[in-house]
C-alpha cells in the first residue's frame, strides 16, 4: 500500500473495503507482508465456524503464496461465529501469524485479541469507526454481495467461432497459451479489446491450454495475478456468456480468496452448461470450505508441459 496504516480505524477501513463489498455476515482476513504492507485480502462467508478459519484462510501456504507474514482477522455482522470466545481466540492466536482479532458491527468495532508485542494502541470495548485520510483513500466497495456479483455480468459481443480448428494440435495450443499469458498479465489497450478478449476466451476452451495457463499464473508475481483476474473479468463483461469462460474465472476468484464471486461464476457456468466440470469442481471446493491452496497443493508436482499433454 502506498498509504501507511497507522491506526485501528485505518485497519477497519481497509478490511471493510478490501472484500469488494460491504461485509455484513463474513470474515475478512487482511494479510500483511514483513514490512506490514498489504499482501492480500480474503473474504469468507460467515456461516463457517470460527475454528474453520484455520483451514480456510489462515493456513501457511496461502499466506506464503500472497507473500504474507502476518494476518488481521475481522468478523463482520451479528450472525458470524462469536470471536469473543476465549477458546476460539486462543486457537486462532496459536497459529502464530495472527496479529489481531476484532468484531465489526454497524459502524463500531471491538478488539477481542492481540498478539504479544502488538504495537498499535487499542481502546477497550466497542468503538465507533472514525473516518480518516486512509479510509477516504480506500476504494468504495459494492453495497451488497449482489452488487458485487453484478461485476461479472456478461456482455453482448458475439462469441468467436468454433475453436476446434484452432486448438487441434499441440503446437496450436501452445501458441494460444503463450499469447494468452502475455495478454492476461498486461493492461488491456482499449483498441485491442476485441482481439484480446478473443484470445483469452479461446484459452479457456481447452483444458490443455487453460490448465497450464492457470498453473503459470498462480506462480506469477502478485501484480501479474491480479492483472490476469481483472482482464478475465473484462473479457466476461465484453463477450456473450460462455460456460468455460465463467468456469475459469470461478477458479481464479477462488484462488484469489473471493468465495462470493467464485460461487457466482461457477453457478453461471453451470446454468449455461450443467456438465461444466471445472465449475462443478470450484462449487464443490468452496461449499466444502476447502482453502485455495488445495488447488496449488494438488498441482504442485505437475508442470505446464505435463498439463498441456495429459
Tab-separated table of N, CA and C in Angstrom, residues 138-215:
chain	number	residue	atom	x	y	z
A	138	UNK	N	-9.550	4.720	0.471
A	138	UNK	CA	-9.878	3.352	0.105
A	138	UNK	C	-10.901	3.340	-1.031
A	139	UNK	N	-10.844	2.341	-1.906
A	139	UNK	CA	-11.852	2.243	-2.961
A	139	UNK	C	-13.222	1.962	-2.360
A	140	UNK	N	-14.255	2.511	-2.978
A	140	UNK	CA	-15.614	2.305	-2.492
A	140	UNK	C	-16.092	0.914	-2.888
A	141	UNK	N	-16.470	0.078	-1.928
A	141	UNK	CA	-16.921	-1.274	-2.272
A	141	UNK	C	-18.379	-1.276	-2.700
A	142	UNK	N	-18.806	-2.396	-3.246
A	142	UNK	CA	-20.222	-2.573	-3.548
A	142	UNK	C	-21.014	-2.607	-2.248
A	143	UNK	N	-22.272	-2.221	-2.316
A	143	UNK	CA	-23.082	-2.141	-1.100
A	143	UNK	C	-23.426	-3.521	-0.562
A	144	UNK	N	-23.645	-4.486	-1.453
A	144	UNK	CA	-24.048	-5.825	-1.032
A	144	UNK	C	-23.313	-6.854	-1.872
A	145	UNK	N	-23.475	-8.119	-1.474
A	145	UNK	CA	-22.893	-9.197	-2.272
A	145	UNK	C	-23.529	-9.243	-3.659
A	146	UNK	N	-24.834	-8.952	-3.739
A	146	UNK	CA	-25.494	-8.955	-5.049
A	146	UNK	C	-24.881	-7.911	-5.964
A	147	UNK	N	-24.552	-6.742	-5.416
A	147	UNK	CA	-23.901	-5.712	-6.223
A	147	UNK	C	-22.535	-6.179	-6.705
A	148	UNK	N	-21.822	-6.901	-5.832
A	148	UNK	CA	-20.521	-7.437	-6.230
A	148	UNK	C	-20.695	-8.458	-7.349
A	149	UNK	N	-21.715	-9.306	-7.228
A	149	UNK	CA	-21.957	-10.313	-8.269
A	149	UNK	C	-22.228	-9.668	-9.620
A	150	UNK	N	-22.816	-8.475	-9.604
A	150	UNK	CA	-23.116	-7.796	-10.869
A	150	UNK	C	-21.853	-7.390	-11.620
A	151	UNK	N	-20.706	-7.421	-10.943
A	151	UNK	CA	-19.458	-7.083	-11.632
A	151	UNK	C	-19.055	-8.159	-12.630
A	152	UNK	N	-19.677	-9.326	-12.582
A	152	UNK	CA	-19.359	-10.395	-13.533
A	152	UNK	C	-20.555	-10.662	-14.450
A	153	UNK	N	-21.366	-9.638	-14.689
A	153	UNK	CA	-22.461	-9.741	-15.647
A	153	UNK	C	-21.896	-9.806	-17.064
A	154	UNK	N	-22.374	-10.728	-17.901
A	154	UNK	CA	-21.788	-10.879	-19.239
A	154	UNK	C	-22.098	-9.705	-20.145
A	155	UNK	N	-21.283	-9.586	-21.196
A	155	UNK	CA	-21.506	-8.558	-22.200
A	155	UNK	C	-22.425	-9.064	-23.304
A	156	UNK	N	-22.338	-8.436	-24.465
A	156	UNK	CA	-23.241	-8.788	-25.562
A	156	UNK	C	-22.520	-9.008	-26.888
A	157	UNK	N	-21.204	-8.852	-26.908
A	157	UNK	CA	-20.490	-9.040	-28.163
A	157	UNK	C	-20.429	-10.534	-28.511
A	158	UNK	N	-20.653	-10.829	-29.763
A	158	UNK	CA	-20.763	-12.214	-30.212
A	158	UNK	C	-19.489	-12.991	-29.919
A	159	UNK	N	-19.683	-14.243	-29.482
A	159	UNK	CA	-18.531	-15.106	-29.216
A	159	UNK	C	-17.822	-15.432	-30.525
A	160	UNK	N	-16.500	-15.666	-30.445
A	160	UNK	CA	-15.777	-16.084	-31.656
A	160	UNK	C	-16.321	-17.406	-32.189
A	161	UNK	N	-15.856	-17.781	-33.358
A	161	UNK	CA	-16.331	-19.005	-33.999
A	161	UNK	C	-15.830	-20.240	-33.267
A	162	UNK	N	-16.326	-21.390	-33.653
A	162	UNK	CA	-15.963	-22.672	-33.055
A	162	UNK	C	-14.433	-22.787	-32.964
A	163	UNK	N	-13.909	-23.032	-31.742
A	163	UNK	CA	-12.453	-23.038	-31.567
A	163	UNK	C	-11.774	-24.334	-31.979
A	164	UNK	N	-12.547	-25.330	-32.421
A	164	UNK	CA	-11.983	-26.666	-32.636
A	164	UNK	C	-10.742	-26.631	-33.527
A	165	UNK	N	-10.827	-25.983	-34.667
A	165	UNK	CA	-9.706	-25.995	-35.587
A	165	UNK	C	-8.503	-25.217	-35.109
A	166	UNK	N	-8.705	-24.326	-34.117
A	166	UNK	CA	-7.605	-23.512	-33.612
A	166	UNK	C	-6.857	-24.190	-32.471
A	167	UNK	N	-7.402	-25.295	-31.970
A	167	UNK	CA	-6.800	-25.957	-30.805
A	167	UNK	C	-6.583	-27.443	-31.057
A	168	UNK	N	-6.461	-27.833	-32.329
A	168	UNK	CA	-6.441	-29.263	-32.630
A	168	UNK	C	-5.055	-29.881	-32.625
A	169	UNK	N	-4.001	-29.080	-32.442
A	169	UNK	CA	-2.658	-29.641	-32.347
A	169	UNK	C	-1.944	-29.067	-31.124
A	170	UNK	N	-0.942	-29.786	-30.663
A	170	UNK	CA	-0.169	-29.326	-29.514
A	170	UNK	C	0.489	-27.985	-29.795
A	171	UNK	N	0.995	-27.797	-31.009
A	171	UNK	CA	1.661	-26.548	-31.356
A	171	UNK	C	0.672	-25.379	-31.343
A	172	UNK	N	-0.518	-25.597	-31.886
A	172	UNK	CA	-1.537	-24.545	-31.861
A	172	UNK	C	-1.897	-24.165	-30.430
A	173	UNK	N	-2.069	-25.187	-29.584
A	173	UNK	CA	-2.453	-24.926	-28.191
A	173	UNK	C	-1.359	-24.174	-27.449
A	174	UNK	N	-0.108	-24.512	-27.736
A	174	UNK	CA	0.995	-23.826	-27.069
A	174	UNK	C	1.049	-22.354	-27.495
A	175	UNK	N	0.822	-22.090	-28.761
A	175	UNK	CA	0.830	-20.703	-29.238
A	175	UNK	C	-0.289	-19.894	-28.580
A	176	UNK	N	-1.467	-20.493	-28.449
A	176	UNK	CA	-2.575	-19.805	-27.788
A	176	UNK	C	-2.248	-19.561	-26.321
A	177	UNK	N	-1.648	-20.544	-25.656
A	177	UNK	CA	-1.283	-20.389	-24.247
A	177	UNK	C	-0.296	-19.248	-24.053
A	178	UNK	N	0.738	-19.183	-24.888
A	178	UNK	CA	1.736	-18.124	-24.755
A	178	UNK	C	1.119	-16.751	-25.007
A	179	UNK	N	0.269	-16.675	-26.020
A	179	UNK	CA	-0.378	-15.396	-26.326
A	179	UNK	C	-1.299	-14.980	-25.186
A	180	UNK	N	-2.041	-15.934	-24.643
A	180	UNK	CA	-2.971	-15.631	-23.549
A	180	UNK	C	-2.229	-15.197	-22.294
A	181	UNK	N	-1.096	-15.830	-22.002
A	181	UNK	CA	-0.318	-15.457	-20.820
A	181	UNK	C	0.164	-14.012	-20.938
A	182	UNK	N	0.672	-13.648	-22.105
A	182	UNK	CA	1.157	-12.278	-22.302
A	182	UNK	C	0.022	-11.263	-22.203
A	183	UNK	N	-1.128	-11.588	-22.784
A	183	UNK	CA	-2.249	-10.657	-22.756
A	183	UNK	C	-2.908	-10.588	-21.386
A	184	UNK	N	-2.935	-11.715	-20.676
A	184	UNK	CA	-3.592	-11.742	-19.367
A	184	UNK	C	-2.842	-10.915	-18.336
A	185	UNK	N	-1.541	-10.827	-18.456
A	185	UNK	CA	-0.723	-10.187	-17.424
A	185	UNK	C	-0.332	-8.755	-17.769
A	186	UNK	N	-0.937	-8.193	-18.803
A	186	UNK	CA	-0.658	-6.805	-19.194
A	186	UNK	C	-1.971	-6.038	-19.275
A	187	UNK	N	-1.948	-4.740	-18.961
A	187	UNK	CA	-3.181	-3.950	-19.094
A	187	UNK	C	-3.714	-4.013	-20.523
A	188	UNK	N	-5.042	-4.083	-20.645
A	188	UNK	CA	-5.662	-4.182	-21.965
A	188	UNK	C	-5.736	-2.802	-22.615
A	189	UNK	N	-5.211	-2.707	-23.831
A	189	UNK	CA	-5.351	-1.498	-24.631
A	189	UNK	C	-6.770	-1.490	-25.191
A	190	UNK	N	-7.556	-0.447	-24.937
A	190	UNK	CA	-8.938	-0.431	-25.449
A	190	UNK	C	-9.039	-0.711	-26.940
A	191	UNK	N	-8.053	-0.275	-27.699
A	191	UNK	CA	-8.092	-0.507	-29.143
A	191	UNK	C	-7.950	-1.989	-29.481
A	192	UNK	N	-7.329	-2.746	-28.570
A	192	UNK	CA	-7.107	-4.176	-28.807
A	192	UNK	C	-8.122	-5.054	-28.083
A	193	UNK	N	-9.164	-4.450	-27.495
A	193	UNK	CA	-10.090	-5.221	-26.676
A	193	UNK	C	-10.732	-6.393	-27.424
A	194	UNK	N	-11.214	-6.234	-28.659
A	194	UNK	CA	-11.818	-7.389	-29.353
A	194	UNK	C	-10.844	-8.554	-29.521
A	195	UNK	N	-9.616	-8.260	-29.955
A	195	UNK	CA	-8.636	-9.329	-30.168
A	195	UNK	C	-8.177	-9.944	-28.848
A	196	UNK	N	-7.979	-9.111	-27.834
A	196	UNK	CA	-7.522	-9.623	-26.536
A	196	UNK	C	-8.560	-10.547	-25.923
A	197	UNK	N	-9.815	-10.125	-25.909
A	197	UNK	CA	-10.859	-10.970	-25.314
A	197	UNK	C	-11.036	-12.256	-26.116
A	198	UNK	N	-10.825	-12.192	-27.404
A	198	UNK	CA	-10.939	-13.403	-28.237
A	198	UNK	C	-9.875	-14.425	-27.841
A	199	UNK	N	-8.648	-13.971	-27.642
A	199	UNK	CA	-7.570	-14.892	-27.273
A	199	UNK	C	-7.806	-15.456	-25.862
A	200	UNK	N	-8.212	-14.611	-24.919
A	200	UNK	CA	-8.452	-15.094	-23.559
A	200	UNK	C	-9.625	-16.072	-23.529
A	201	UNK	N	-10.664	-15.782	-24.304
A	201	UNK	CA	-11.787	-16.722	-24.419
A	201	UNK	C	-11.306	-18.054	-24.990
A	202	UNK	N	-10.502	-17.990	-26.040
A	202	UNK	CA	-10.021	-19.201	-26.693
A	202	UNK	C	-9.207	-20.061	-25.729
A	203	UNK	N	-8.391	-19.424	-24.903
A	203	UNK	CA	-7.543	-20.167	-23.954
A	203	UNK	C	-8.362	-20.921	-22.921
A	204	UNK	N	-9.590	-20.474	-22.677
A	204	UNK	CA	-10.442	-21.132	-21.679
A	204	UNK	C	-11.193	-22.331	-22.241
A	205	UNK	N	-11.133	-22.542	-23.540
A	205	UNK	CA	-11.982	-23.552	-24.179
A	205	UNK	C	-11.388	-24.950	-24.177
A	206	UNK	N	-10.116	-25.090	-23.851
A	206	UNK	CA	-9.476	-26.414	-23.891
A	206	UNK	C	-8.636	-26.589	-22.631
A	207	UNK	N	-8.842	-27.694	-21.897
A	207	UNK	CA	-8.091	-27.877	-20.644
A	207	UNK	C	-6.584	-27.941	-20.836
A	208	UNK	N	-6.129	-28.365	-22.015
A	208	UNK	CA	-4.693	-28.441	-22.265
A	208	UNK	C	-4.070	-27.068	-22.502
A	209	UNK	N	-4.901	-26.044	-22.641
A	209	UNK	CA	-4.429	-24.662	-22.695
A	209	UNK	C	-4.727	-23.967	-21.377
A	210	UNK	N	-5.963	-24.120	-20.916
A	210	UNK	CA	-6.408	-23.432	-19.693
A	210	UNK	C	-5.619	-23.863	-18.463
A	211	UNK	N	-5.447	-25.160	-18.262
A	211	UNK	CA	-4.813	-25.637	-17.026
A	211	UNK	C	-3.347	-25.221	-16.905
A	212	UNK	N	-2.514	-25.389	-17.962
A	212	UNK	CA	-1.142	-24.879	-17.830
A	212	UNK	C	-1.085	-23.362	-17.706
A	213	UNK	N	-2.045	-22.656	-18.336
A	213	UNK	CA	-2.079	-21.197	-18.208
A	213	UNK	C	-2.351	-20.805	-16.759
A	214	UNK	N	-3.332	-21.434	-16.118
A	214	UNK	CA	-3.632	-21.139	-14.710
A	214	UNK	C	-2.460	-21.520	-13.828
A	215	UNK	N	-1.811	-22.637	-14.139
A	215	UNK	CA	-0.650	-23.073	-13.360
A	215	UNK	C	0.448	-22.012	-13.402
